[in-house]
XYZ file of C-alpha atoms in Angstrom:
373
model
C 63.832 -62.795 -88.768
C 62.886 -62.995 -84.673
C 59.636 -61.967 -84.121
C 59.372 -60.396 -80.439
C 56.530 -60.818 -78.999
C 54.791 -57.795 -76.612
C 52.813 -59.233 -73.747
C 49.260 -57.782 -74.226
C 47.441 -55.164 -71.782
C 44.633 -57.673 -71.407
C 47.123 -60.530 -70.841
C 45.696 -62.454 -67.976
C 49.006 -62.930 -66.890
C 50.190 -59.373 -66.949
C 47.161 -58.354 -65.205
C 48.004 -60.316 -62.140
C 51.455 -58.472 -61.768
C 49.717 -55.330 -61.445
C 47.259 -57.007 -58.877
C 50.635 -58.180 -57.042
C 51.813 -55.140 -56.615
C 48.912 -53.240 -55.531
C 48.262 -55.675 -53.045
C 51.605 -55.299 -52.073
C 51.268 -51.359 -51.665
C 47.929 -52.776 -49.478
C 49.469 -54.627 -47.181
C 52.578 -52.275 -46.314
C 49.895 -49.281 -45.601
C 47.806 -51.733 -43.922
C 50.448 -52.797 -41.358
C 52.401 -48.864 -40.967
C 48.278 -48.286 -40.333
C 48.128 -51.273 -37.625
C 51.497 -50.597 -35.767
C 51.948 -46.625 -35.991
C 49.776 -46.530 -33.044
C 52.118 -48.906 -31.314
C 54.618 -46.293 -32.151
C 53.297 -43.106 -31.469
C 52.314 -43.828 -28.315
C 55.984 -45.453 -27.345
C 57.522 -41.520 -28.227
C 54.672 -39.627 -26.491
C 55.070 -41.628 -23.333
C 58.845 -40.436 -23.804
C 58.145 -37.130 -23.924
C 58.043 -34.542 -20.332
C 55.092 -33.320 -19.570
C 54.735 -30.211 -17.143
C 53.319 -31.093 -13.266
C 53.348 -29.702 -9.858
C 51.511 -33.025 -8.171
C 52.776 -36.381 -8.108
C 50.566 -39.103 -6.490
C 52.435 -42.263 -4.942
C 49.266 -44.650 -5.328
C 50.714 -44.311 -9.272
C 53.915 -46.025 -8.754
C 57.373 -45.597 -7.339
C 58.316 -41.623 -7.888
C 62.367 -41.211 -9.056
C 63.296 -37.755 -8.775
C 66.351 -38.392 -11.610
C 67.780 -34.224 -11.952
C 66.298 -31.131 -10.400
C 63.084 -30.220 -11.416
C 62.329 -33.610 -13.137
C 61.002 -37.307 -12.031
C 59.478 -40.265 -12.894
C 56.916 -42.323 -12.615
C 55.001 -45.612 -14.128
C 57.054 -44.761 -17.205
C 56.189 -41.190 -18.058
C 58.463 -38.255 -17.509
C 57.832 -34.968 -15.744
C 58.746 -31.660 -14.902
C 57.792 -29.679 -12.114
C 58.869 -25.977 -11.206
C 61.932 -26.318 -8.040
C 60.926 -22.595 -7.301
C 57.639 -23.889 -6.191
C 58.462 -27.357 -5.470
C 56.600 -30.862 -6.607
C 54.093 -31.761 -4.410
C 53.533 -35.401 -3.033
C 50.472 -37.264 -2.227
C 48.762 -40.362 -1.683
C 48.385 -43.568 0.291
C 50.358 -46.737 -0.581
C 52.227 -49.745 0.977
C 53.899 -51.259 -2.199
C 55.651 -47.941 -3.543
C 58.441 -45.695 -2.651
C 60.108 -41.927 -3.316
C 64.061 -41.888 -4.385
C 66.046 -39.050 -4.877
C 69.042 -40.013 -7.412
C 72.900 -39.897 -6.465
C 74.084 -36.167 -6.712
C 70.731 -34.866 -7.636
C 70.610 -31.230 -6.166
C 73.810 -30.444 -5.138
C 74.184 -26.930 -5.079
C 70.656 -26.310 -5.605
C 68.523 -28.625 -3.310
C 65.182 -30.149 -4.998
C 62.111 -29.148 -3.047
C 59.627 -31.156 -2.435
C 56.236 -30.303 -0.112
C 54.658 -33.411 1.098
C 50.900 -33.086 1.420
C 49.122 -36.104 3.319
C 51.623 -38.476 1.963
C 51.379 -42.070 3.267
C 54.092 -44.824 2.740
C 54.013 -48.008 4.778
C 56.244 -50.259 2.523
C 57.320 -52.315 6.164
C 55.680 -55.858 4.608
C 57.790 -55.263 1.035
C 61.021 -55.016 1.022
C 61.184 -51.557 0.344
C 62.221 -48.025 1.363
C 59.119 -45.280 1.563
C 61.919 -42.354 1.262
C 65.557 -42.554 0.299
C 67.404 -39.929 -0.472
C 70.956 -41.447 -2.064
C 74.291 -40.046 -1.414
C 75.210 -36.520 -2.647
C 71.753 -35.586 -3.158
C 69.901 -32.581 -1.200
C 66.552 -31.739 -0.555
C 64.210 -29.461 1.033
C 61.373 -31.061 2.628
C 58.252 -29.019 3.201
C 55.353 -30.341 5.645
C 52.494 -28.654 4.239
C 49.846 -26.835 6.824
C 47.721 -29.080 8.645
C 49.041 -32.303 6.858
C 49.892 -35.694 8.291
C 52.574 -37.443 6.770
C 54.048 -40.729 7.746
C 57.045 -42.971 6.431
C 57.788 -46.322 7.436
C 59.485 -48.440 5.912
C 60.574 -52.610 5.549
C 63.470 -54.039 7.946
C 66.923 -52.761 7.291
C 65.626 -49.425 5.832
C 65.246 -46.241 7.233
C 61.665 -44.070 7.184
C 63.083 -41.159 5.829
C 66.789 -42.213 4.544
C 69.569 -40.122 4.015
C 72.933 -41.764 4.626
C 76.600 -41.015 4.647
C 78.713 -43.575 2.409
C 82.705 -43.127 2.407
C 82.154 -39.133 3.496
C 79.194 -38.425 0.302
C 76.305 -37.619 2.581
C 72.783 -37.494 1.558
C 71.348 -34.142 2.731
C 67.354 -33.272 4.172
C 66.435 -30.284 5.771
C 62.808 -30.374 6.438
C 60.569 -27.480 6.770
C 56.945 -26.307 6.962
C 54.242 -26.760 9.932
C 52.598 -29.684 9.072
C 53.665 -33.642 10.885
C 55.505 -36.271 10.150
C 56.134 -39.410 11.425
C 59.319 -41.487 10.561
C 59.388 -45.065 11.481
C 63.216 -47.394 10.574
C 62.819 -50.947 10.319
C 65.205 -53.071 11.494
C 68.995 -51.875 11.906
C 66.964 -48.122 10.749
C 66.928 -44.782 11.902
C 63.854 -43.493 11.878
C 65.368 -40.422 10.176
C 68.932 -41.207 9.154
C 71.240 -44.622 8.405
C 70.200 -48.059 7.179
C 72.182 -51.119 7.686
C 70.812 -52.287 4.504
C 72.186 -49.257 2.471
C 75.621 -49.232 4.222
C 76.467 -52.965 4.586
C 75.964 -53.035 8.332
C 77.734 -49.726 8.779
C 73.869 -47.109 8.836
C 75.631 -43.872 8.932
C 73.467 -40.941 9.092
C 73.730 -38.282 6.408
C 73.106 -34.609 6.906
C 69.533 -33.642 8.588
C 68.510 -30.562 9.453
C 65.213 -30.129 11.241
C 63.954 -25.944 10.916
C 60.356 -26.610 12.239
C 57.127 -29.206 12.207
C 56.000 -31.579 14.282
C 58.080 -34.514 13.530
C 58.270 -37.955 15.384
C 61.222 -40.473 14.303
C 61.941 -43.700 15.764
C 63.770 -46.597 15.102
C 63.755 -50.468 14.347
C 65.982 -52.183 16.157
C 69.254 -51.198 17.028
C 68.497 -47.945 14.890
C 68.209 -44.382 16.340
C 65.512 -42.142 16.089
C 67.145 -39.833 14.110
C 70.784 -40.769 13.117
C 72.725 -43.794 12.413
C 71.463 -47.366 12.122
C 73.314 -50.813 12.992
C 76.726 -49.707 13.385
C 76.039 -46.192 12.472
C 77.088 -42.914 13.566
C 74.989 -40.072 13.574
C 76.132 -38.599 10.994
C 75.480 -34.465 11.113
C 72.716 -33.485 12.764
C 70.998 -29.799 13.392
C 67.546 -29.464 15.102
C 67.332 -25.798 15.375
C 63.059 -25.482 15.765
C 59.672 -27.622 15.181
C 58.737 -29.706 17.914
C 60.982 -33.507 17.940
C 60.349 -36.461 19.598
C 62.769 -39.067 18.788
C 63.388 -42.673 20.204
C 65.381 -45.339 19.517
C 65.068 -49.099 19.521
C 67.196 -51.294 20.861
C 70.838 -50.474 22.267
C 70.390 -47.144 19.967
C 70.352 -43.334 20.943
C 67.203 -41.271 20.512
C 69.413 -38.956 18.743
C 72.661 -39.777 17.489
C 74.633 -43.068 17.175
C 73.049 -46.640 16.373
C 73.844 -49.502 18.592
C 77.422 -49.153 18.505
C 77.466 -46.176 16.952
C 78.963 -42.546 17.984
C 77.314 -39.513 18.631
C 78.492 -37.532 14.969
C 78.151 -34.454 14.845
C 74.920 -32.769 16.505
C 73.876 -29.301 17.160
C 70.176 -29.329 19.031
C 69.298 -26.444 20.125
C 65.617 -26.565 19.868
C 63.526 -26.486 22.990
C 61.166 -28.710 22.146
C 62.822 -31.739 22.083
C 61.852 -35.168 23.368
C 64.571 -38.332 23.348
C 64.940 -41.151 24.479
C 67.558 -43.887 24.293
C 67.322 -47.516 23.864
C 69.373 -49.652 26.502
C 72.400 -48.979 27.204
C 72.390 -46.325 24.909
C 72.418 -41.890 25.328
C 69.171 -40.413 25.110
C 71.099 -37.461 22.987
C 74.902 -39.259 22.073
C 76.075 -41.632 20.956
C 74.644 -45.602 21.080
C 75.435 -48.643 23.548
C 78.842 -50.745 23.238
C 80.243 -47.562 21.230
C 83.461 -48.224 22.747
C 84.042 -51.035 20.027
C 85.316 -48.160 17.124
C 88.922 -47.309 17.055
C 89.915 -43.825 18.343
C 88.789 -40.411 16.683
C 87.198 -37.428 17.809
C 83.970 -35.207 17.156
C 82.251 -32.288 19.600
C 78.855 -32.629 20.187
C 77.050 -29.618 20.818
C 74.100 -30.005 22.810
C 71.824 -26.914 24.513
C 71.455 -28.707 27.641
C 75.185 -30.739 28.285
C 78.658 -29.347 28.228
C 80.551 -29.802 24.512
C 81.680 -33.658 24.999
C 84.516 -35.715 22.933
C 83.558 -39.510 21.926
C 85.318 -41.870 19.369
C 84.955 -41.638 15.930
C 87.290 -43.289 13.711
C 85.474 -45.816 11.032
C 86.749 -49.431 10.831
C 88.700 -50.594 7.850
C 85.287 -52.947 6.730
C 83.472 -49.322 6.832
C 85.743 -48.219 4.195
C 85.725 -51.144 2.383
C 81.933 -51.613 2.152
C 81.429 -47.860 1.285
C 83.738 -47.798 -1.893
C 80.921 -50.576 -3.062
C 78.293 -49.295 -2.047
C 79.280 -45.983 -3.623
C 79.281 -48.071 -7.450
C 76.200 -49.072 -6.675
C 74.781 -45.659 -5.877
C 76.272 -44.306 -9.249
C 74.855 -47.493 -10.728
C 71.684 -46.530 -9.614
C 71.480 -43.320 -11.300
C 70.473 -44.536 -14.553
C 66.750 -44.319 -16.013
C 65.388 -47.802 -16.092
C 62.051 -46.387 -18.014
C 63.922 -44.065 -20.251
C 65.667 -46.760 -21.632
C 62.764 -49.006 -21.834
C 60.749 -46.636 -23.248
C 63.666 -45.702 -26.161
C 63.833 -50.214 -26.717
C 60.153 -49.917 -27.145
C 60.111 -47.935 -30.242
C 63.358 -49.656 -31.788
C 61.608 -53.030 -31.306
C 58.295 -51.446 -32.775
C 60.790 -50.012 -36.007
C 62.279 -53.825 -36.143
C 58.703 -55.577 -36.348
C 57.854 -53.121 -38.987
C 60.770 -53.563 -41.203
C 60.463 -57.327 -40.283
C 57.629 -57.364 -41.765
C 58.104 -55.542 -44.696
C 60.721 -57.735 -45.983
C 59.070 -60.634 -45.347
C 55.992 -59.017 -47.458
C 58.548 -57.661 -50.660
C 60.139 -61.441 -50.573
C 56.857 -63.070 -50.736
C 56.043 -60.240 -53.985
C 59.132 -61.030 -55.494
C 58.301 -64.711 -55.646
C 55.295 -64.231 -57.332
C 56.023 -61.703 -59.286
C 58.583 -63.737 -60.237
C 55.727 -66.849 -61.231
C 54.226 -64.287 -62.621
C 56.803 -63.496 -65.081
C 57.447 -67.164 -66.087
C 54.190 -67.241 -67.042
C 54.065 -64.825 -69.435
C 57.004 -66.010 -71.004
C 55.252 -69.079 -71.203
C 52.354 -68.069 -72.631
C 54.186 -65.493 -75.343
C 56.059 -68.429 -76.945
């Protein structure tokens, strides 16, 4: 007859396995303890929290749908009946308004001392990408000023391959709007449209607003090979000039007129060399034939040439992807890899932990059978 042997309670042996395992239970709260934090934080940084004040020294601001942005990470939402207010002094961060955001039903957005000078990096203080609208309020008795780095407009709103950003900018407070190189100071880039700046669509209803641009750019309108896209000044008090070879109002250097309807009185233009004070830009001749009416309060309704080039078309279809491109959330989605990677070092560590039981639990084992027989 086999006699089967029962390990004993008191069995050194079987006393360790129940150590194992409790130290085992240890070490798995212990490190959900260490690294919750980790994760907790990662979803409330995800999560949109209510606003009405946005300040640029914070970071770049992305306004991504209509009554939402973005900033430094953290997502918020902001009342579009009332508008998001702007603020703040920087030179190393800028505003963009996403492709298509507020069609239909503009975003608003007042601007409230708000100082961008990005000119010595690389980047725009204001773009507004194609197919987007807003509604720019200057608050009472505010300042504002935009300038931005070479081959950006200060306030940019561009056409690309007929899907035309869209500003009309309201309020009785200033601002000043200052293009870089081959910039409007309120209008086309020649960095956004591959050396065709086309303005967008700009409305000016009233403030005091001053816009002039880089070289080769128009105050308000196109940049470096630019028209001037469609422009209405209609009250406030304007003063626009343009650099080099570029209209105060209208077309960059070599640029057309567009289509502009100015019938403010209080308007002050002038045009760089060569180039119509209120028209179109110098050596505009250089475009193929096409037609547009300008319609200005002082001048007789004049036809210029407006027909793109084929390169236009060709470098707006590209530009376009890369406006659509553009639309995604770069901190959403680091924010959502954030928490997976937190979940993967968790579970990384807990099997590493339940192998390292099972192999002593395993010695553990063998040594009770060794010490039974």
């Amino acid at each position: 007859m086999i006699e089967r042997k029962v390990p004993r309670t008191d069995d050194p042996g079987r006393g360790m396995s129940y150590a194992v395992k409790s130290k085992k239970t240890m070490f798995l709260l212990g490190v959900f303890l260490l690294i919750s934090p980790v994760l907790f934080s990662q979803m409330a940084m995800a999560e949109e929290q209510p606003t009405d004040t946005l300040n640029i020294e914070n970071g770049n601001i992305s306004i991504s749908e209509v009554g939402k942005a973005t900033q430094t990470g953290n997502t918020y939402t902001f009342s579009n009946d009332r508008g998001l207010r702007l603020t703040g002094t920087s030179d190393q961060y800028g505003i963009t308004v996403r492709y298509g955001v507020g069609t239909g039903n503009p975003v608003k957005l007042k601007l409230d001392n708000l100082q961008i000078d990005t000119s010595k990096n690389d980047l725009c203080a204001f773009s507004i990408l194609e197919n987007a609208s807003v509604v720019i309020e200057l608050m009472d008795g505010t300042d504002n000023r935009l300038t931005s780095a070479d081959y950006y407009a200060g306030l940019q709103a561009q056409n690309l391959g007929g899907k035309a950003g869209e500003v009309r900018i309201t309020g009785t407070g200033a601002l000043t709007a200052i293009g870089g190189r081959g910039s409007a100071g309120i209008g086309g880039a020649q960095n956004i449209t591959h050396w065709y700046g086309t303005g967008g669509n700009i409305t000016i209803d009233s403030g005091t607003i001053t816009a002039a641009g880089g070289e080769e750019g128009a105050g308000i309108g196109g940049g470096y090979k630019g028209d001037g896209g469609v422009i209405r000044i209609s009250g406030g008090m304007v003063t626009a000039r343009g650099g080099k070879y570029a209209a105060g109002i209208g077309g960059g250097h070599y640029g057309l007129a567009g289509s502009l309807d100015t019938t403010s009185e209080n308007i002050n233009a002038q045009g760089g060399d060569g180039a119509d004070t209120i028209g179109n830009g110098a050596d505009y001749t250089e475009k193929n034939a096409g037609e547009t009416v300008i319609d200005v309060q002082q001048s007789t309704d004049v036809k210029v040439d407006t027909a793109p080039t084929a390169r236009s078309a060709q470098t707006a279809s590209s530009r376009e992807e890369e406006a659509r491109q553009d639309t995604t959330e770069p901190v959403m989605k680091a924010g959502a890899g954030s928490i997976i990677l937190s979940f993967g070092l968790l579970l990384l560590l807990m099997g590493a932990e339940l192998g390292l039981c099972k192999r002593m639990e395993k010695h553990c084992l063998e040594d009770e059978r060794s010490q039974g027989q």
